[in-house]
């Protein structure tokens, strides 16, 4: 038995040339010079990503792959137990106890690097995983290679970066896990779909084969192929076929390789008892010998760099497409918000300030034809009619002399009761309704921003320049807090809509205002008229008295009077001489008094009409200003407060979209030039 084992051992030494035919030995020599255009394209691609983007690191590693020596990297990705068993089979050397012991005792970490001897990777080649472990084995075929065992199946940035840094990637699956649709198999398939277009990325399916040869073994392999076709995603198989092609007619599924760890374990177990021939037979039946050839075949370093450049370009292109969709969505939401707000604002504005011209704006059926009392202009016209009626009834010109003092009080009452008083009450009610409208507009704007955020599919881990902050930034949402109900309560008070109307009414009634000026001038007019008539009546009366009374000689009765009368420097005068100046016949005096009365009436009537015309000019200017200011005030309140939330958000969104579209136009120009440059590069072979 011992001699048999010795003969088998001697023969196993020669099995390396059979099971692992003359493998290329990868060395750390300088790579073959590559096109400078590829390195330049990798450098330019870095400028299209943010400095913190993982793509900057990936592109830097790709650039080092074509400019500096690097080992040939092969990764095995799959569930921990299955991946560890498969890698152990690949690494095993049954006659080397040191290797077998190292394999058996090695720690099972989520990521393990396996290198030749004591080779230490350079700083730029260090794996990013904090839980990685490096295993050095004295295997000749590992010289110039690195084997990565990766069992962390999370589709995260670290995993993707590590796998992109590999020249070949094998995704490990099991037919039983595929049939049972286990979660680990689904995770492996998601990672495989992510890298299915990468050159030398393949699926490695483990098959539980009990016998090395025979009809049962063939049926088991065929069943495994059918299981893969049935359970592997069709689009994944299609992409693998596009990547690997149909060069080998013996391969039923391009990009999918089938091996059996069970047969490999059986081969190792029967080596001491059944010898080399049976060991070789079993090991070749497990199909691991063909896998060794694939692991060690030469892959040009530029191929991985070319794929990273191509993938980075696709990532940037996808980011720009998403940015275009994001901007179009934001622009659409902004337009909808603006249109919705303007339509509602027009409807509310017509309710607050009804149009005055019924021929231009159709009126509701309950409003009488030609009735303008619901508009501010109609209400002010009604107030004007009320003041005119009061002046015509209570203050005609002939009543003015004894009612001038009542003018201010009477008109103040009429103006205060009619100048927009009912409109003020209505506007106070409308102001209360505006608070509810403002609250609904704010809620509608908030819902629109939430919907826009749900449609934003920005990829955070990509961090391209196009992956900018959301358009509905928190600053924009914080601005909406200014339009909340508790903030609007102090601004949308009961008299916010009627302030211009109240101000103009106070202006009419204020001291020095139109009414005050008319009342003061009316009093002065009455005083002047009465004074003129009184003087005229007095003169006419004296003239009539002088005409009907005899001349009376005035004789001094005192010493002083005698002295004055006889003085040479005092002119001689008598009452008769003075009265003779105004002396007139009674008929003449009566006619003169009547003429003076007529003139006084004419003057009073003319001046009173002039005062009223001046008052109505002031009234019309005040009423026009009240109507104009009322409309402007309502428009400002609706635009700035009630509909401020959607209008402000839509305006800011439009501004952000315009700014970012200008930035995108510059990036797209650079991207198109870079795309043409990369597409012109030949695929390394």
XYZ file of C-alpha atoms in Angstrom:
685
model
C 0.000 0.000 0.000
C 2.816 2.352 0.866
C 4.600 1.604 -2.427
C 1.373 2.287 -4.262
C 1.009 5.647 -2.525
C 4.667 6.421 -3.320
C 4.158 5.657 -6.999
C 1.014 7.774 -6.997
C 2.846 10.604 -5.292
C 5.597 10.563 -7.885
C 3.061 10.659 -10.638
C 1.158 13.525 -9.055
C 4.250 15.674 -9.371
C 3.800 15.335 -13.098
C 0.106 16.090 -13.007
C 0.671 19.807 -13.011
C 1.490 19.720 -16.681
C -1.676 17.789 -17.341
C -4.229 19.352 -15.036
C -2.675 22.842 -15.203
C -0.902 22.965 -18.563
C 1.977 25.348 -18.971
C 0.446 28.430 -17.455
C 1.700 31.891 -18.248
C 3.553 33.396 -15.372
C 2.493 36.998 -14.825
C 5.349 39.259 -13.829
C 5.514 42.748 -12.459
C 7.052 44.161 -15.587
C 6.117 47.436 -17.135
C 2.952 47.174 -19.211
C 2.998 47.440 -22.943
C 2.773 51.091 -24.037
C -0.815 52.064 -24.673
C -2.455 54.870 -26.591
C -1.962 58.222 -24.852
C -5.530 59.030 -25.844
C -6.857 56.474 -23.333
C -4.941 58.028 -20.449
C -6.032 61.493 -21.542
C -9.673 60.355 -21.748
C -9.469 58.881 -18.229
C -8.084 62.163 -16.957
C -10.776 64.241 -18.645
C -13.491 61.940 -17.331
C -12.418 62.718 -13.766
C -13.329 66.372 -14.353
C -16.958 65.361 -14.976
C -17.337 63.976 -11.441
C -17.347 65.672 -8.091
C -14.073 65.459 -6.125
C -15.664 63.134 -3.551
C -17.109 60.786 -6.168
C -15.902 57.155 -6.063
C -15.520 57.378 -9.817
C -12.517 59.646 -9.336
C -10.782 56.800 -7.484
C -11.899 54.217 -10.060
C -10.613 56.300 -12.954
C -7.334 56.916 -11.133
C -6.881 53.161 -10.610
C -7.674 52.575 -14.279
C -5.085 55.144 -15.304
C -2.473 53.434 -13.101
C -3.338 50.115 -14.753
C -1.985 51.366 -18.087
C 0.886 53.487 -16.790
C 2.354 51.458 -13.889
C 3.051 47.745 -13.180
C 0.165 45.931 -11.568
C -0.747 42.299 -10.863
C -3.315 40.370 -12.819
C -6.413 40.455 -10.611
C -9.148 37.815 -10.567
C -12.174 38.051 -8.248
C -14.599 35.381 -7.067
C -17.872 36.836 -5.782
C -20.532 34.758 -4.107
C -22.051 33.412 -0.878
C -19.413 32.818 1.836
C -19.603 29.031 2.169
C -19.812 28.256 -1.546
C -17.131 30.799 -2.500
C -14.706 29.564 0.166
C -15.126 25.934 -1.008
C -14.648 26.866 -4.649
C -11.532 28.985 -4.009
C -10.107 26.216 -1.812
C -10.447 23.796 -4.716
C -8.667 26.224 -7.044
C -5.799 26.773 -4.580
C -5.346 23.214 -3.348
C -2.049 21.331 -3.853
C -2.602 17.857 -2.352
C 1.128 17.106 -2.103
C 2.087 20.408 -0.485
C 1.203 20.218 3.178
C 2.169 23.855 3.741
C -0.295 25.044 1.151
C -3.031 22.714 2.306
C -2.545 23.726 5.930
C -2.560 27.416 5.020
C -5.758 26.944 3.057
C -7.428 25.056 5.873
C -6.389 27.556 8.556
C -6.972 30.774 6.646
C -9.531 33.194 8.151
C -12.840 33.455 6.386
C -13.217 37.215 6.000
C -15.623 39.078 3.707
C -12.680 39.897 1.430
C -9.455 37.950 1.156
C -6.520 38.692 -1.139
C -4.444 35.708 -2.161
C -0.993 36.431 -3.589
C 2.221 34.554 -4.299
C 4.785 34.203 -1.533
C 5.409 37.394 0.458
C 4.389 39.866 -2.226
C 2.988 43.035 -0.707
C 0.666 45.182 -2.820
C 1.549 48.793 -3.446
C -0.429 51.606 -1.832
C -2.595 52.228 -4.866
C -3.510 48.547 -5.047
C -4.736 48.202 -1.466
C -8.312 46.995 -1.231
C -10.737 49.495 0.333
C -12.334 46.936 2.619
C -11.556 47.397 6.304
C -12.161 43.685 6.910
C -9.833 42.412 4.175
C -7.133 39.808 4.739
C -4.063 38.966 2.667
C -2.969 35.342 2.245
C 0.415 34.508 0.688
C 0.848 31.046 -0.844
C 3.916 29.548 -2.523
C 2.029 28.604 -5.678
C 3.974 29.141 -8.856
C 0.931 29.921 -10.956
C 0.051 32.753 -8.553
C 3.224 34.638 -9.449
C 2.170 38.017 -10.808
C -1.457 37.412 -9.863
C -3.921 38.379 -7.169
C -7.012 36.348 -6.374
C -9.759 38.200 -4.549
C -12.330 36.250 -2.582
C -15.277 38.611 -2.050
C -18.288 37.434 -0.043
C -19.789 40.820 0.803
C -22.805 40.764 -1.494
C -24.103 44.245 -0.717
C -24.452 46.289 -3.870
C -22.577 49.260 -2.476
C -19.853 51.634 -3.593
C -17.024 49.662 -2.007
C -17.996 46.418 -3.726
C -18.367 48.044 -7.125
C -15.030 49.847 -6.817
C -13.242 46.651 -5.825
C -14.708 44.624 -8.701
C -13.964 47.325 -11.282
C -10.311 47.110 -10.228
C -10.192 43.429 -11.290
C -9.243 42.117 -14.714
C -11.635 39.149 -14.446
C -14.669 38.618 -12.201
C -16.430 35.290 -11.561
C -19.836 35.339 -9.889
C -20.298 32.091 -7.966
C -23.729 30.444 -7.887
C -25.215 27.080 -7.026
C -27.912 25.247 -8.939
C -29.705 24.376 -5.720
C -29.743 28.037 -4.631
C -31.053 29.023 -8.069
C -33.865 26.500 -7.879
C -34.800 27.554 -4.346
C -34.424 31.234 -5.300
C -32.405 31.957 -2.211
C -31.638 35.515 -1.189
C -27.890 34.988 -1.590
C -28.373 33.923 -5.196
C -30.510 36.991 -5.869
C -27.761 39.220 -4.420
C -25.120 37.603 -6.618
C -27.315 38.053 -9.688
C -27.830 41.732 -8.903
C -24.072 42.216 -8.786
C -23.684 40.175 -11.977
C -26.205 42.373 -13.767
C -24.193 45.403 -12.707
C -21.028 44.043 -14.362
C -22.492 41.769 -17.025
C -20.991 43.883 -19.847
C -17.506 43.830 -18.330
C -15.010 41.801 -20.390
C -14.040 38.567 -18.626
C -16.968 38.765 -16.195
C -18.635 35.371 -16.022
C -21.065 33.298 -14.014
C -19.564 30.252 -12.311
C -22.301 27.742 -11.473
C -21.518 24.923 -9.056
C -23.280 21.648 -9.875
C -23.767 18.810 -7.430
C -22.533 15.901 -9.603
C -22.204 12.542 -7.830
C -20.412 10.604 -10.597
C -17.571 11.684 -12.809
C -18.781 10.003 -16.004
C -21.721 8.094 -17.315
C -25.271 8.851 -18.349
C -26.192 10.045 -14.865
C -23.359 12.564 -14.851
C -24.225 13.801 -18.340
C -27.868 14.133 -17.353
C -26.871 16.089 -14.255
C -24.773 18.539 -16.302
C -27.599 18.942 -18.841
C -30.088 19.495 -16.042
C -27.821 22.187 -14.597
C -27.824 23.994 -17.942
C -31.615 23.825 -18.098
C -31.838 25.090 -14.515
C -29.601 28.042 -15.391
C -31.662 28.871 -18.472
C -34.857 28.667 -16.455
C -33.796 30.672 -13.401
C -31.210 33.130 -14.664
C -32.679 36.488 -15.767
C -33.099 36.531 -19.581
C -31.656 40.017 -19.922
C -28.554 38.905 -17.980
C -28.042 35.957 -20.333
C -28.553 38.249 -23.313
C -25.934 40.734 -22.103
C -23.456 37.921 -21.360
C -24.000 36.580 -24.874
C -23.352 40.050 -26.326
C -20.182 40.364 -24.262
C -18.726 36.878 -24.865
C -20.353 35.957 -28.153
C -20.996 32.438 -29.474
C -17.404 31.567 -30.346
C -17.519 28.119 -28.740
C -20.299 25.892 -30.053
C -19.702 23.559 -27.093
C -20.754 26.322 -24.694
C -24.542 26.306 -24.414
C -24.598 29.545 -22.410
C -21.906 32.128 -23.275
C -20.444 33.703 -20.173
C -21.665 30.853 -17.923
C -19.284 28.114 -16.764
C -20.251 24.988 -14.824
C -17.976 23.272 -12.276
C -18.465 20.739 -9.509
C -16.757 21.190 -6.161
C -18.156 17.808 -5.120
C -16.236 16.003 -7.866
C -13.096 18.008 -7.039
C -13.385 17.024 -3.375
C -13.895 13.397 -4.357
C -10.820 13.550 -6.550
C -8.704 14.809 -3.684
C -10.131 12.214 -1.295
C -9.398 9.236 -3.584
C -5.842 10.263 -4.420
C -4.213 8.279 -1.557
C -6.219 5.149 -2.339
C -7.033 5.079 -6.069
C -3.930 6.738 -7.426
C -3.199 9.386 -9.950
C -5.202 8.045 -12.849
C -8.497 8.094 -10.992
C -7.601 11.424 -9.394
C -6.957 12.920 -12.837
C -10.158 11.433 -14.175
C -12.244 12.846 -11.324
C -10.537 16.269 -11.317
C -10.929 16.788 -15.044
C -14.580 15.721 -14.773
C -15.103 18.519 -12.218
C -14.056 20.999 -14.991
C -11.681 22.901 -12.693
C -8.735 22.184 -14.978
C -10.355 24.277 -17.726
C -11.090 26.977 -15.172
C -7.364 27.210 -14.321
C -6.630 27.985 -17.943
C -9.173 30.823 -17.918
C -7.781 32.259 -14.685
C -4.251 32.589 -15.950
C -4.787 33.651 -19.534
C -3.321 36.995 -20.511
C -5.660 39.980 -20.356
C -4.249 43.289 -21.622
C -4.145 45.915 -18.836
C -5.695 48.492 -21.136
C -8.846 46.399 -21.474
C -9.871 47.068 -17.871
C -9.019 50.769 -18.262
C -11.016 50.915 -21.485
C -14.027 49.328 -19.761
C -13.784 51.720 -16.790
C -13.653 54.678 -19.192
C -16.630 53.328 -21.128
C -18.613 52.682 -17.935
C -17.738 56.084 -16.474
C -18.851 57.723 -19.719
C -22.149 55.834 -19.539
C -22.525 56.876 -15.905
C -21.966 60.531 -16.756
C -24.325 60.274 -19.738
C -26.967 58.676 -17.534
C -26.462 61.412 -14.944
C -26.932 64.102 -17.594
C -30.066 62.392 -18.911
C -31.446 62.235 -15.396
C -30.534 65.887 -14.899
C -32.384 66.750 -18.116
C -35.442 64.850 -16.909
C -35.095 66.423 -13.458
C -34.969 69.933 -14.925
C -37.880 69.217 -17.256
C -39.893 67.873 -14.326
C -39.067 70.893 -12.174
C -39.887 73.255 -15.031
C -43.183 71.456 -15.561
C -44.082 71.616 -11.879
C -43.146 75.310 -11.804
C -45.363 76.017 -14.821
C -48.249 74.053 -13.320
C -47.898 75.894 -10.009
C -47.776 79.242 -11.760
C -50.718 78.526 -14.063
C -52.813 77.063 -11.262
C -52.064 80.037 -9.009
C -52.812 82.612 -11.705
C -56.122 80.982 -12.625
C -57.216 80.820 -8.997
C -55.971 84.352 -8.404
C -58.026 85.671 -11.318
C -61.121 83.930 -10.001
C -60.606 85.251 -6.458
C -59.747 88.713 -7.791
C -63.028 88.891 -9.701
C -64.840 87.886 -6.546
C -63.084 90.517 -4.431
C -63.275 93.296 -7.033
C -66.179 92.548 -9.420
C -65.802 94.107 -12.891
C -67.701 97.342 -13.499
C -68.525 96.895 -17.188
C -71.172 94.244 -17.721
C -70.697 94.307 -21.492
C -67.092 93.162 -21.164
C -67.379 90.790 -18.214
C -70.495 88.581 -18.114
C -72.474 88.930 -14.914
C -74.113 86.200 -12.854
C -77.766 85.504 -13.525
C -78.820 86.871 -10.130
C -77.387 90.309 -10.943
C -79.653 92.718 -12.719
C -78.668 93.852 -16.187
C -76.809 97.153 -16.014
C -76.562 96.968 -12.228
C -73.093 98.116 -11.151
C -73.730 98.316 -7.423
C -71.590 95.215 -6.768
C -68.492 96.900 -8.209
C -66.528 99.515 -6.325
C -67.113 102.036 -9.081
C -70.852 101.452 -8.827
C -70.780 101.766 -5.031
C -68.865 105.046 -5.233
C -71.301 106.261 -7.883
C -74.147 105.422 -5.497
C -72.374 107.392 -2.786
C -71.987 110.323 -5.163
C -75.693 110.221 -5.942
C -76.485 110.186 -2.233
C -74.324 113.266 -1.627
C -75.839 114.990 -4.664
C -79.319 114.239 -3.420
C -78.470 115.650 0.017
C -77.063 118.814 -1.503
C -80.028 119.242 -3.806
C -82.610 118.569 -1.100
C -81.101 120.148 1.978
C -78.636 122.668 0.631
C -80.008 124.490 -2.408
C -78.441 127.896 -2.903
C -81.446 129.735 -1.506
C -81.272 127.742 1.754
C -77.586 128.133 2.114
C -77.676 131.418 4.151
C -79.358 129.815 7.125
C -78.068 126.202 6.692
C -74.402 126.751 5.874
C -73.366 125.703 9.375
C -75.114 122.336 8.926
C -73.344 121.530 5.656
C -70.270 119.844 7.147
C -72.203 117.691 9.585
C -74.832 116.558 7.091
C -72.401 115.643 4.330
C -70.028 113.940 6.765
C -72.852 111.675 7.817
C -73.858 110.880 4.236
C -70.279 110.249 3.097
C -69.436 108.128 6.122
C -72.546 106.031 5.577
C -72.282 105.613 1.795
C -68.629 105.945 0.707
C -67.655 102.225 0.628
C -69.230 101.363 3.979
C -70.994 98.246 2.687
C -67.932 97.365 0.613
C -65.790 97.577 3.730
C -68.021 95.037 5.476
C -67.905 92.713 2.459
C -64.141 92.986 2.159
C -63.724 92.128 5.839
C -65.589 88.881 5.144
C -63.492 88.241 2.024
C -60.298 88.791 4.037
C -61.350 85.968 6.327
C -61.893 83.693 3.343
C -58.469 84.565 1.965
C -56.793 82.901 4.944
C -58.337 79.596 3.962
C -57.329 80.135 0.327
C -53.741 80.900 1.399
C -53.617 77.744 3.524
C -54.840 75.596 0.636
C -52.318 77.157 -1.736
C -49.477 76.429 0.683
C -50.616 72.815 1.091
C -50.913 72.421 -2.674
C -47.385 73.776 -3.155
C -46.030 71.444 -0.484
C -47.668 68.450 -2.184
C -46.211 69.491 -5.535
C -42.709 69.639 -4.038
C -43.215 66.208 -2.454
C -44.268 64.738 -5.801
C -41.279 66.329 -7.512
C -38.951 64.843 -4.888
C -40.454 61.383 -5.423
C -39.655 61.615 -9.132
C -36.067 62.661 -8.452
C -33.966 59.513 -8.911
C -30.590 61.074 -8.243
C -27.865 58.458 -7.624
C -26.036 59.602 -4.523
C -23.020 57.267 -4.757
C -22.273 58.301 -8.355
C -21.702 61.977 -7.519
C -21.285 63.209 -11.073
C -21.359 66.935 -11.669
C -24.918 66.477 -12.918
C -25.885 64.923 -9.551
C -26.440 68.279 -7.914
C -28.576 69.144 -4.923
C -32.303 68.711 -5.255
C -34.216 71.520 -6.840
C -36.661 71.461 -3.909
C -33.881 72.317 -1.472
C -34.601 72.844 2.186
C -34.166 76.597 1.749
C -37.078 76.535 -0.672
C -39.181 74.488 1.714
C -38.268 76.771 4.600
C -39.573 79.705 2.577
C -42.988 78.056 2.654
C -43.088 78.440 6.435
C -43.555 82.182 5.911
C -46.906 81.411 4.277
C -48.260 79.204 7.041
C -51.556 80.110 8.673
C -50.022 81.409 11.879
C -47.901 83.819 9.845
C -50.745 84.900 7.577
C -53.034 85.716 10.510
C -51.242 88.974 11.291
C -51.074 90.031 7.637
C -54.504 88.985 6.394
C -56.442 90.912 9.044
C -60.053 91.999 8.657
C -59.283 95.395 7.093
C -56.343 94.439 4.864
C -58.471 94.666 1.699
C -60.354 97.858 2.601
C -57.427 99.991 3.773
C -57.264 102.140 0.573
C -61.026 102.698 0.718
C -60.939 103.734 4.381
C -57.947 105.986 3.722
C -59.680 107.822 0.869
C -62.875 108.235 2.878
C -60.883 109.721 5.724
C -59.197 111.973 3.194
C -62.612 113.315 2.089
C -63.611 114.029 5.685
C -60.243 115.185 7.026
C -59.614 118.827 8.048
C -58.479 120.654 4.933
C -60.075 118.006 2.759
C -62.600 118.541 -0.023
C -65.619 118.623 2.300
C -63.935 120.887 4.829
C -62.852 123.314 2.103
C -66.338 123.439 0.590
C -67.986 124.029 3.983
C -65.579 126.834 4.935
C -65.901 128.512 1.540
C -69.699 128.209 1.715
C -69.731 129.967 5.073
C -67.501 132.713 3.717
C -69.712 133.016 0.644
C -72.810 133.433 2.770
C -71.060 136.008 4.924
C -69.943 138.046 1.902
C -73.377 137.883 0.328
C -75.154 138.900 3.494
C -72.684 141.703 4.141
C -73.157 143.065 0.622
C -76.929 142.906 0.806
C -76.962 144.527 4.244
C -74.848 147.446 3.066
C -77.022 147.914 -0.030
C -80.225 147.875 1.982
C -78.787 150.432 4.426
C -77.814 152.876 1.701
C -81.166 152.529 -0.028
C -82.958 153.153 3.262
C -80.933 156.270 4.082
C -81.496 157.619 0.563
C -85.211 157.161 0.849
C -85.231 158.825 4.305
C -83.166 161.770 3.058
C -85.525 162.293 0.153
C -88.664 162.370 2.269
C -87.284 164.468 5.235
C -86.908 168.410 5.174
C -83.457 170.014 5.494
C -82.590 170.767 9.110
C -80.082 173.566 9.973
C -77.781 172.573 12.700
C -77.205 175.394 15.251
C -74.319 175.016 17.708
C -75.579 174.824 21.216
C -72.292 174.783 23.083
C -69.300 177.029 23.279
C -67.111 174.370 21.639
C -69.620 173.932 18.848
C -69.796 177.664 18.277
C -66.034 177.897 18.196
C -65.742 175.062 15.669
C -68.485 176.476 13.496
C -66.880 179.923 13.362
C -63.351 178.600 12.935
C -61.723 179.508 9.648
C -59.935 176.198 9.171
C -62.902 173.851 9.720
C -64.988 173.383 6.561
C -68.624 174.120 6.776
C -70.787 171.006 6.646
C -74.265 169.889 7.552
C -76.124 166.533 7.704
C -78.051 167.630 4.676
C -74.886 167.786 2.600
C -74.000 164.190 3.472
C -77.475 162.758 2.986
C -77.775 164.467 -0.335
C -75.155 162.081 -1.659
C -77.401 158.998 -1.236
C -80.697 160.781 -1.501
C -83.107 158.948 -3.789
C -86.746 158.599 -4.306
C -88.404 155.736 -2.466
C -89.211 154.058 -5.763
C -85.581 154.282 -6.781
C -84.468 152.947 -3.406
C -86.867 150.029 -3.710
C -85.736 149.232 -7.213
C -82.106 149.428 -6.167
C -82.755 147.100 -3.237
C -84.492 144.614 -5.521
C -81.628 144.820 -8.004
C -79.123 144.259 -5.221
C -81.139 141.296 -4.002
C -81.155 139.779 -7.489
C -77.449 140.352 -7.876
C -76.820 138.847 -4.467
C -78.878 135.786 -5.348
C -77.100 135.473 -8.687
C -73.716 135.747 -6.997
C -74.645 133.282 -4.262
C -76.000 130.766 -6.761
C -73.004 131.074 -9.083
C -70.402 130.831 -6.344
C -72.211 127.913 -4.684
C -72.278 126.065 -8.006
C -68.581 126.811 -8.414
C -67.843 125.430 -4.966
C -69.818 122.278 -5.711
C -67.980 121.781 -9.021
C -64.654 122.058 -7.224
C -65.904 119.580 -4.619
C -66.997 117.105 -7.286
C -63.647 117.383 -9.045
C -61.943 116.495 -5.774
C -64.506 113.747 -5.232
C -63.920 112.202 -8.650
C -60.159 112.245 -8.196
C -60.535 110.669 -4.777
C -62.970 108.034 -6.035
C -60.721 107.158 -8.994
C -57.721 106.906 -6.694
C -59.713 104.739 -4.280
C -60.755 102.386 -7.081
C -57.228 102.230 -8.504
C -55.589 101.701 -5.124
C -58.217 99.183 -4.126
C -57.488 97.063 -7.189
C -53.738 97.384 -6.717
C -53.993 96.553 -3.030
C -56.083 93.464 -3.757
C -53.629 92.380 -6.455
C -50.634 92.869 -4.142
C -52.270 90.936 -1.307
C -53.254 88.077 -3.576
C -49.873 87.898 -5.277
C -47.612 88.425 -2.270
C -49.583 86.755 0.512
C -52.471 84.561 -0.577
C -50.801 83.037 -3.654
C -47.267 83.899 -2.595
C -46.307 80.283 -1.880
C -46.901 78.804 -5.366
C -45.808 81.944 -7.205
C -42.593 82.300 -5.222
C -41.763 78.602 -5.502
C -42.479 78.569 -9.243
C -40.316 81.665 -9.760
C -37.393 80.203 -7.811
C -37.749 76.878 -9.595
C -37.699 78.619 -12.976
C -34.571 80.541 -11.968
C -32.825 77.389 -10.728
C -33.775 75.498 -13.879
C -32.427 78.249 -16.123
C -29.170 78.441 -14.162
C -28.634 74.698 -14.159
C -29.517 74.380 -17.839
C -26.734 76.818 -18.668
C -24.340 74.749 -16.560
C -25.552 71.549 -18.197
C -25.085 72.970 -21.681
C -21.416 73.550 -20.905
C -21.011 70.017 -19.499
C -22.808 68.423 -22.449
C -20.489 70.157 -24.868
C -17.479 68.702 -23.047
C -19.194 65.306 -22.754
C -19.913 65.103 -26.480
C -16.294 65.870 -27.330
C -15.126 63.227 -24.856
C -17.609 60.651 -26.180
C -16.313 61.087 -29.706
C -12.779 60.680 -28.405
C -13.528 57.466 -26.483
C -15.595 55.959 -29.290
C -12.661 56.502 -31.614
C -10.431 54.378 -29.354
C -10.080 50.744 -30.495
C -11.014 48.072 -27.984
C -7.789 46.586 -26.541
C -7.272 42.904 -27.361
